[in-house]
XYZ file of N, CA and C in Angstrom:
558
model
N -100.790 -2.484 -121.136
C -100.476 -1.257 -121.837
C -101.745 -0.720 -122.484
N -102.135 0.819 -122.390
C -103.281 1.343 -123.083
C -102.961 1.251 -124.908
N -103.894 0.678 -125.539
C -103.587 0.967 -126.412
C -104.357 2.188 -126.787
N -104.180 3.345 -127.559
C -104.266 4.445 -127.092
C -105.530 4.759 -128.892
N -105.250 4.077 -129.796
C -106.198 3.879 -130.923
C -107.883 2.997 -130.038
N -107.818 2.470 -129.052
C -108.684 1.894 -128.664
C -109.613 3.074 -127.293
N -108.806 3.381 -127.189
C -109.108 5.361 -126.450
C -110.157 5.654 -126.534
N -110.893 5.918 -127.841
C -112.145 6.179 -128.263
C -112.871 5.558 -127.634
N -113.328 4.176 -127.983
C -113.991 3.316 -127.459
C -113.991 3.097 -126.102
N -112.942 3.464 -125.129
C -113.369 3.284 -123.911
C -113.865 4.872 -123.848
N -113.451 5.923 -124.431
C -114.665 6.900 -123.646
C -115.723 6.838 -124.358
N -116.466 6.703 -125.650
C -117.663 6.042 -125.723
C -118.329 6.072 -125.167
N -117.775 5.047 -124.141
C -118.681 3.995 -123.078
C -118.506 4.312 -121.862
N -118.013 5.923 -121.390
C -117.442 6.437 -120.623
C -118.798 7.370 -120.090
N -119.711 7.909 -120.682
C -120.692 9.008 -120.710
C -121.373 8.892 -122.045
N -122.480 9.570 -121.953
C -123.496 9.431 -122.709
C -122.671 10.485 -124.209
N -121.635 11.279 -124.395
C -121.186 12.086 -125.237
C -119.749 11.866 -124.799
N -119.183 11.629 -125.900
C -117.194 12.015 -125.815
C -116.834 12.772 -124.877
N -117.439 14.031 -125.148
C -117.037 15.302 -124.483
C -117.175 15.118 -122.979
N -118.262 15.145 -122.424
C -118.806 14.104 -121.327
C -117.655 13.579 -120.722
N -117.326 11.793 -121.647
C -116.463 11.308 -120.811
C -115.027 12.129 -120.437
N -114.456 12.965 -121.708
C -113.389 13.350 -121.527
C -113.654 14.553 -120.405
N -114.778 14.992 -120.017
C -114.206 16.018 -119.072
C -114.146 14.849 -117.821
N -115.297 13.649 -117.460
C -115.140 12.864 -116.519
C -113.913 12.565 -116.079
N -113.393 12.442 -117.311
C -111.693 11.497 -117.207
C -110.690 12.408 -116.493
N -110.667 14.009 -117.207
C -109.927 15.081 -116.659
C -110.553 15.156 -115.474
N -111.522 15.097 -114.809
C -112.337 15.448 -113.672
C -111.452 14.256 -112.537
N -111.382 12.960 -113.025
C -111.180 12.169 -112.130
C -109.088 12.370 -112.697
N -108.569 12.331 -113.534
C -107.367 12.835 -113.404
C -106.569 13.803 -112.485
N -107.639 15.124 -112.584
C -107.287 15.674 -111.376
C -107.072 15.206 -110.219
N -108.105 14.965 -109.777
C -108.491 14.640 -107.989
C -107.526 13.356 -107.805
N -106.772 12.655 -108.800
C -106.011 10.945 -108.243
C -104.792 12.356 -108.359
N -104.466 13.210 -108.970
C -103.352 14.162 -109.034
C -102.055 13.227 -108.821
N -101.432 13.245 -107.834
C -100.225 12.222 -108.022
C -99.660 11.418 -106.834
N -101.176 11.411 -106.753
C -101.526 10.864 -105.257
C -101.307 8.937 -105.866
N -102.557 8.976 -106.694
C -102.704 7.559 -107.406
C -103.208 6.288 -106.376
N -103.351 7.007 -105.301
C -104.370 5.961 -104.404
C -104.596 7.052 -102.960
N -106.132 6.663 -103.074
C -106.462 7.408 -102.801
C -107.756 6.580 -101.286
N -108.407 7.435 -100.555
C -108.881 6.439 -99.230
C -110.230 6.948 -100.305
N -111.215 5.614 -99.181
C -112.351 5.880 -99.603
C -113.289 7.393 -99.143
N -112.756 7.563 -98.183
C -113.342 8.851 -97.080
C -113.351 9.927 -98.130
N -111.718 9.992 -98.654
C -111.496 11.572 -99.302
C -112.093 11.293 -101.013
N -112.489 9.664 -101.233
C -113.043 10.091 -102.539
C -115.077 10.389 -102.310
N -115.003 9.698 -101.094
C -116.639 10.179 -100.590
C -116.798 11.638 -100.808
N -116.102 12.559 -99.962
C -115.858 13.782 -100.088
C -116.044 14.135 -100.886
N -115.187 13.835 -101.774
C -114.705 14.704 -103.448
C -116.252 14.586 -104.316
N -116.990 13.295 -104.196
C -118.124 12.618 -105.006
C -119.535 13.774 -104.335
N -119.473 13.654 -102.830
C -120.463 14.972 -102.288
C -120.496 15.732 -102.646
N -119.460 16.797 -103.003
C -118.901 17.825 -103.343
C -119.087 18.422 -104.564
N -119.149 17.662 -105.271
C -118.713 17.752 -106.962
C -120.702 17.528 -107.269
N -121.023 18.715 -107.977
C -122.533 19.222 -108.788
C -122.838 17.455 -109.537
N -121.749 16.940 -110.396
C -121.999 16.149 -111.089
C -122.090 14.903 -110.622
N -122.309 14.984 -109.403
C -121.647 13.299 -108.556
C -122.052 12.041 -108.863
N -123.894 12.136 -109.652
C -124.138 10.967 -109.938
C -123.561 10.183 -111.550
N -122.406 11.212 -112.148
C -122.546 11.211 -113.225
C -120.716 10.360 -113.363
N -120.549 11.167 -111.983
C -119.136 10.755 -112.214
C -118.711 9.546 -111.193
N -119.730 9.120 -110.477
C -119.935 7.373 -109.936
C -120.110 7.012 -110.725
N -121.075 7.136 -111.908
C -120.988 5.811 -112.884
C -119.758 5.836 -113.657
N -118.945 6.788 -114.159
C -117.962 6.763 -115.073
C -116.322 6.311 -114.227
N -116.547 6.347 -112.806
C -115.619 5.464 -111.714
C -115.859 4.422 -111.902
N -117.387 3.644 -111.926
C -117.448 2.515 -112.304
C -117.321 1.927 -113.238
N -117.313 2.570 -114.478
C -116.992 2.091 -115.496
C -115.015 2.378 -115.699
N -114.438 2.991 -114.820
C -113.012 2.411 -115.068
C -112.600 1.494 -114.103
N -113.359 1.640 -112.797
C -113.093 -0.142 -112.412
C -113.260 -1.071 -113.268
N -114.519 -1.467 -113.844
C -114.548 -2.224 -114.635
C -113.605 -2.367 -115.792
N -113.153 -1.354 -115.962
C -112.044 -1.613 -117.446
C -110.568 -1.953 -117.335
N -110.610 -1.813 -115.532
C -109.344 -1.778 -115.027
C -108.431 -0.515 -115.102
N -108.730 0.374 -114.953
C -107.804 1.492 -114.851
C -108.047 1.915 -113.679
N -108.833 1.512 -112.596
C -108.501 2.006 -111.368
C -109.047 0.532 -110.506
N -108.184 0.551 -109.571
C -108.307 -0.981 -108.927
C -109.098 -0.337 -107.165
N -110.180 -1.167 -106.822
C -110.849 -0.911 -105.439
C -110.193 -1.676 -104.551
N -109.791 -1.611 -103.265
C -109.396 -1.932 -102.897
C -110.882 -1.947 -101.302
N -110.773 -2.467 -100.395
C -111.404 -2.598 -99.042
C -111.381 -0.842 -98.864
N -110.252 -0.307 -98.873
C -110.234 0.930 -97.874
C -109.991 1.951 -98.814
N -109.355 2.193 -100.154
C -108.760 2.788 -101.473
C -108.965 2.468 -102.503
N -108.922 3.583 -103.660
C -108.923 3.095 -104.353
C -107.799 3.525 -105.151
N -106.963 2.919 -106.319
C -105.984 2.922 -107.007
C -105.879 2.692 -108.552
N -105.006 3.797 -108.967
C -104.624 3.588 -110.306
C -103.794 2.583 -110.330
N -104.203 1.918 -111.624
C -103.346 0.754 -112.243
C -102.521 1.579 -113.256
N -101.648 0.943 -113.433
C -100.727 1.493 -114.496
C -101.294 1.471 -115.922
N -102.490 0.869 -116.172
C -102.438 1.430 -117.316
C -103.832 2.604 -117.097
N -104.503 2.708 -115.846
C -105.004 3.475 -115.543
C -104.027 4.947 -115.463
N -102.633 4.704 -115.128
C -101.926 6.683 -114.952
C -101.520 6.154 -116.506
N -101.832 5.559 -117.359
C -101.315 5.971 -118.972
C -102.622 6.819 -119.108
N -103.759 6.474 -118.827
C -104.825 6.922 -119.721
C -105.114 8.187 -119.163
N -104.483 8.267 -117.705
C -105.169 10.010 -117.220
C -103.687 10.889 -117.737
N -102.066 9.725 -117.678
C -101.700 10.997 -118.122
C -101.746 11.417 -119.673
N -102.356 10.768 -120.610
C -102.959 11.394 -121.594
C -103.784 12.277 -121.595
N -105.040 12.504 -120.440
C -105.527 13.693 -120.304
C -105.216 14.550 -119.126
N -103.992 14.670 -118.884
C -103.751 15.608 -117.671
C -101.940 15.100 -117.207
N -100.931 16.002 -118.116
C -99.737 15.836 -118.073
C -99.118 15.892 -116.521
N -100.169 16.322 -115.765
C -99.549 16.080 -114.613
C -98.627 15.029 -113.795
N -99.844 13.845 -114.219
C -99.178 13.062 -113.736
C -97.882 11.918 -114.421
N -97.127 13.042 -115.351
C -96.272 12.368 -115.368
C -95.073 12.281 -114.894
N -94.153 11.012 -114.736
C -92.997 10.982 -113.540
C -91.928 12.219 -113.894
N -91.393 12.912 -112.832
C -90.723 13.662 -112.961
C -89.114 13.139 -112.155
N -88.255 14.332 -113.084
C -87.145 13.893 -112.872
C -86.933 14.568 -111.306
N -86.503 14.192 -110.231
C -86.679 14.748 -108.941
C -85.029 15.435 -108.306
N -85.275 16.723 -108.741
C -84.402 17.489 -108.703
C -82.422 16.982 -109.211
N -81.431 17.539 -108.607
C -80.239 17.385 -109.100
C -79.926 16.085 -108.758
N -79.324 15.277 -109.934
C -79.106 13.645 -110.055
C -77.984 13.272 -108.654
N -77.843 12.214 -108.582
C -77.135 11.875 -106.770
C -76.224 11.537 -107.346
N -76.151 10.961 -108.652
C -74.562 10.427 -108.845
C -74.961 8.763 -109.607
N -75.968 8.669 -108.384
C -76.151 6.580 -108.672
C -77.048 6.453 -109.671
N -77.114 4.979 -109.898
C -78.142 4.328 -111.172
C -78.525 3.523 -110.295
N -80.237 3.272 -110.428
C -81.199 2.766 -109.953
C -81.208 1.508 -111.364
N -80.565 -0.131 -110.477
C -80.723 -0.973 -111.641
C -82.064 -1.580 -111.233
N -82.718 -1.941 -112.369
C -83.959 -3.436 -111.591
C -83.760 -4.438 -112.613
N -83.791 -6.037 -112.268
C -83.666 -7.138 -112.915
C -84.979 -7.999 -112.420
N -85.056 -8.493 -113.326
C -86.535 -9.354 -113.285
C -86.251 -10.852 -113.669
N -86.878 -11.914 -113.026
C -87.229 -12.865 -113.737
C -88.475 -13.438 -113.665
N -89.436 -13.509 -114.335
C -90.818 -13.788 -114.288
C -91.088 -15.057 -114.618
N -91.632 -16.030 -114.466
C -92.101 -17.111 -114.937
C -92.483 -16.629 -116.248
N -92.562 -18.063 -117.075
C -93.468 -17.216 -118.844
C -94.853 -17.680 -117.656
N -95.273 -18.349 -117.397
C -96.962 -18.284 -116.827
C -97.305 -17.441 -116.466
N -96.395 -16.041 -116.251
C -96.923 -15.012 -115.755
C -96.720 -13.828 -117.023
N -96.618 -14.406 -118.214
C -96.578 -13.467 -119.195
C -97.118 -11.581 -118.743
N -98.055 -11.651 -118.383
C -99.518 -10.739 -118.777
C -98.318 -9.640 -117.502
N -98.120 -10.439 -116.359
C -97.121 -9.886 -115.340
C -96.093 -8.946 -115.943
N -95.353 -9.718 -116.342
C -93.861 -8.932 -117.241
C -94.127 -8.250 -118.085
N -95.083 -8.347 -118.653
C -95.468 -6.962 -119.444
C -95.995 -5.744 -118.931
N -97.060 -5.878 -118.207
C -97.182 -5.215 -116.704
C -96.354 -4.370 -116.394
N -95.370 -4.907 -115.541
C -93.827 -4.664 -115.201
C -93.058 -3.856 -116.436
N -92.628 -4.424 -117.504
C -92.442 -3.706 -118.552
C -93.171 -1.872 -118.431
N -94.351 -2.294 -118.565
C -94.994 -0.470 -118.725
C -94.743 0.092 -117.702
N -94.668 -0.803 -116.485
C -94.497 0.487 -115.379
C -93.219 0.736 -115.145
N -91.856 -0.044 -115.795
C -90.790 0.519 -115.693
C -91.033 1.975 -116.851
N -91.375 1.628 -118.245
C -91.133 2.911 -119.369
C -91.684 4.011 -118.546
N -92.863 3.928 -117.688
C -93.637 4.539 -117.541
C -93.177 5.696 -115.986
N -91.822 4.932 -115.564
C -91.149 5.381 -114.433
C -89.500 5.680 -115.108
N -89.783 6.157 -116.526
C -88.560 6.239 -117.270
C -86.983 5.502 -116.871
N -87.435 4.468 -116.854
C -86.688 3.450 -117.123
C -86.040 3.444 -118.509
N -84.902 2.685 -118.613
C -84.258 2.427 -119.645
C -83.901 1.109 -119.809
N -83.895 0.454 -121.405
C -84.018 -0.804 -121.026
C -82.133 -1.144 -121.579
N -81.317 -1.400 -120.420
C -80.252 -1.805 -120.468
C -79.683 -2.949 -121.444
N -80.443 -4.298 -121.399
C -80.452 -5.603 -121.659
C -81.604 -6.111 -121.271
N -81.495 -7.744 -122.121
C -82.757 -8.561 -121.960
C -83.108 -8.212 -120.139
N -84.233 -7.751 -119.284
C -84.634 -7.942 -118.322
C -83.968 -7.259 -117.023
N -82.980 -5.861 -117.800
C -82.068 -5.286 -116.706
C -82.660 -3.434 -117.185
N -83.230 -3.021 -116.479
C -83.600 -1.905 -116.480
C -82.730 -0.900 -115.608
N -82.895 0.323 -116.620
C -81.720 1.594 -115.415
C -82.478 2.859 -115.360
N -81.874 3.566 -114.457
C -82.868 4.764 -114.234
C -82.162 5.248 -113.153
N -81.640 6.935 -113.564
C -80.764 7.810 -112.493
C -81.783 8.212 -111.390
N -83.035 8.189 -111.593
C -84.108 9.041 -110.716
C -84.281 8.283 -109.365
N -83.981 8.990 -108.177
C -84.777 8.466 -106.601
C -86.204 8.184 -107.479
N -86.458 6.903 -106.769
C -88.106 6.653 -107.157
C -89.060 6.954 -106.178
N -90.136 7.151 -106.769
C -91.112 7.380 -105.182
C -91.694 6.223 -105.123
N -92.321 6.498 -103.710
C -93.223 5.445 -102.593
C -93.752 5.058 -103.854
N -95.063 5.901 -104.579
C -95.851 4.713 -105.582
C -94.959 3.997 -106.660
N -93.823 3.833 -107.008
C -93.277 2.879 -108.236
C -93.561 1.680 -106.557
N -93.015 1.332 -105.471
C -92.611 0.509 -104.978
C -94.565 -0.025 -104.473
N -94.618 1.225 -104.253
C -96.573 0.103 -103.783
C -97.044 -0.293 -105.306
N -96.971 0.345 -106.098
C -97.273 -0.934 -107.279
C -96.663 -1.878 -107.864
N -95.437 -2.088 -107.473
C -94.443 -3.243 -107.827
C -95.483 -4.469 -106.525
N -95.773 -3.969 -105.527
C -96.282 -5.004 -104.505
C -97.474 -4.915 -104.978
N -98.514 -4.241 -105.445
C -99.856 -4.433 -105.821
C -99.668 -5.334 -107.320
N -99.173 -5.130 -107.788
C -99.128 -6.516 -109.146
C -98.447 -7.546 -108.757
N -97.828 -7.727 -107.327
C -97.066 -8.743 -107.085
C -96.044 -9.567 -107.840
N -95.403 -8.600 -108.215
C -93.844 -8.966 -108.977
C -92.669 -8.646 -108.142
N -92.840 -8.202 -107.332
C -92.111 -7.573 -106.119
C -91.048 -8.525 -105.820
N -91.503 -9.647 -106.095
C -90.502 -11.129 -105.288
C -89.559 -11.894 -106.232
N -90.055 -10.744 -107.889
C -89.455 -11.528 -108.698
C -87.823 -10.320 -109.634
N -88.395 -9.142 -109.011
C -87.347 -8.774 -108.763
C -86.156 -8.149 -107.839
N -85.019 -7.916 -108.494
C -84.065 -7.259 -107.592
C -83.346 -6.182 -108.129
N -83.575 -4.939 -107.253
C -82.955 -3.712 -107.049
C -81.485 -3.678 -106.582
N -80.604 -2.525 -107.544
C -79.483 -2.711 -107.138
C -79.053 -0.883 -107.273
N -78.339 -0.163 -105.993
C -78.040 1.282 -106.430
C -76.779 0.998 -106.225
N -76.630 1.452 -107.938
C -75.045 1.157 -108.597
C -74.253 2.868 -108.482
N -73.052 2.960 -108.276
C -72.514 4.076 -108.040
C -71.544 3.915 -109.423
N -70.937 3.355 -109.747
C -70.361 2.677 -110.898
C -71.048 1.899 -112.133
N -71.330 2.370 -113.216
C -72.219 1.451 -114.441
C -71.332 1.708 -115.644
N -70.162 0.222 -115.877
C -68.932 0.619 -117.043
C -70.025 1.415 -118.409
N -69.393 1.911 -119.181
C -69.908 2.588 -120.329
C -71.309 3.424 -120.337
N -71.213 4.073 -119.198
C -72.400 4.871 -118.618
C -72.731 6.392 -119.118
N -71.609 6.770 -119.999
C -71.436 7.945 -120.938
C -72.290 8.364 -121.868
N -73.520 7.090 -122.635
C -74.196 7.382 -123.348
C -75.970 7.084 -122.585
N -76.083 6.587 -121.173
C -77.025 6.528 -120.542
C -76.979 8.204 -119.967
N -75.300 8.720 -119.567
C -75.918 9.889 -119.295
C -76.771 11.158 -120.324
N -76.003 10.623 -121.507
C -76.376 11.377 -122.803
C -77.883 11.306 -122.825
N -78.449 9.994 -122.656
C -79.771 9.785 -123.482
C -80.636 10.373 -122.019
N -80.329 10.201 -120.718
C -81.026 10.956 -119.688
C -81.100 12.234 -119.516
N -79.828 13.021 -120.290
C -79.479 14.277 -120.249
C -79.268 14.686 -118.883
N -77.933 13.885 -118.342
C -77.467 13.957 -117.311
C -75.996 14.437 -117.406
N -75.222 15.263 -116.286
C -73.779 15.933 -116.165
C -72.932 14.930 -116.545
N -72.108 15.036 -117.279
C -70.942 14.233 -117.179
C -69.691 14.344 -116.311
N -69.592 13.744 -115.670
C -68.500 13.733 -114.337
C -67.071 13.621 -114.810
């Protein structure tokens, strides 16, 4: 989870001036747009392209290093607490509700080892962060179709195996989940 008082300090160390990093950050917010992984080809491109390019390789490298964007062989990718910190500077990318509700509830249940603490918390942000609701100890709900990226980053943190998805058409006392989603009542 970003802690978001500690913000400062990673742009700091982001560019030689605040201002600097924060346009870097909006600069690279844009271009991941809501894509959130992205090939190496089209970020070559984007880096040619862009007046500032040597300025904004180092400030890529410095959020690999901090972990907000993960390299991959062929891509590169936001980590989840990498789309906290861009969607603080660029509301775009935050999850949207995807048009008129279907009816069902999207459940997810987890069980994590505690050795994998750092995991389930993980997991934790990227459910809030995919407006999730937290049902009970380790049972999350959510009316929204999810997209492709909630499911490639459930497999890129590899928790994938530790939980299970269930689309419920029926959820007893579901009257005040529709309330708090601001969903029709049937």
């Amino acid at each position: 989870m970003v802690n978001f008082e500690a913000v400062g300090d990673i742009i700091k160390n982001m560019a030689k001036t605040s201002v600097d990093a924060r346009k870097h950050i909006r600069e690279w917010s844009r271009f991941f747009g809501e894509m959130q992984d992205v090939g190496v080809s089209l970020m070559e491109e984007f880096l040619r392209r862009h007046e500032k390019r040597k300025y904004l390789k180092q400030s890529l490298k410095r959020l690999i290093q901090k972990g907000f964007v993960y390299q991959k062989s062929d891509s590169f990718r936001l980590t989840p607490a990498g789309l906290k910190l861009f969607k603080r500077f660029s509301p775009a990318l935050a999850p949207k509700n995807h048009g008129k509700w279907d009816g069902r509830w999207r459940l997810i249940t987890f069980d994590i080892p505690v050795r994998l603490n750092k995991k389930r918390q993980t997991l934790r942000n990227l459910l809030k962060d995919f407006n999730f609701y937290l049902l009970q100890e380790s049972v999350w709900v959510c009316p929204n179709i999810l997209p492709e990226k909630f499911w490639d980053l459930l497999v890129d943190l590899e928790v994938d195996k530790y939980c299970k998805v269930m689309l419920v058409d029926i959820l007893e006392g579901d009257e005040a989940l529709k309330d708090y989603f601001h969903l029709p009542q049937f």
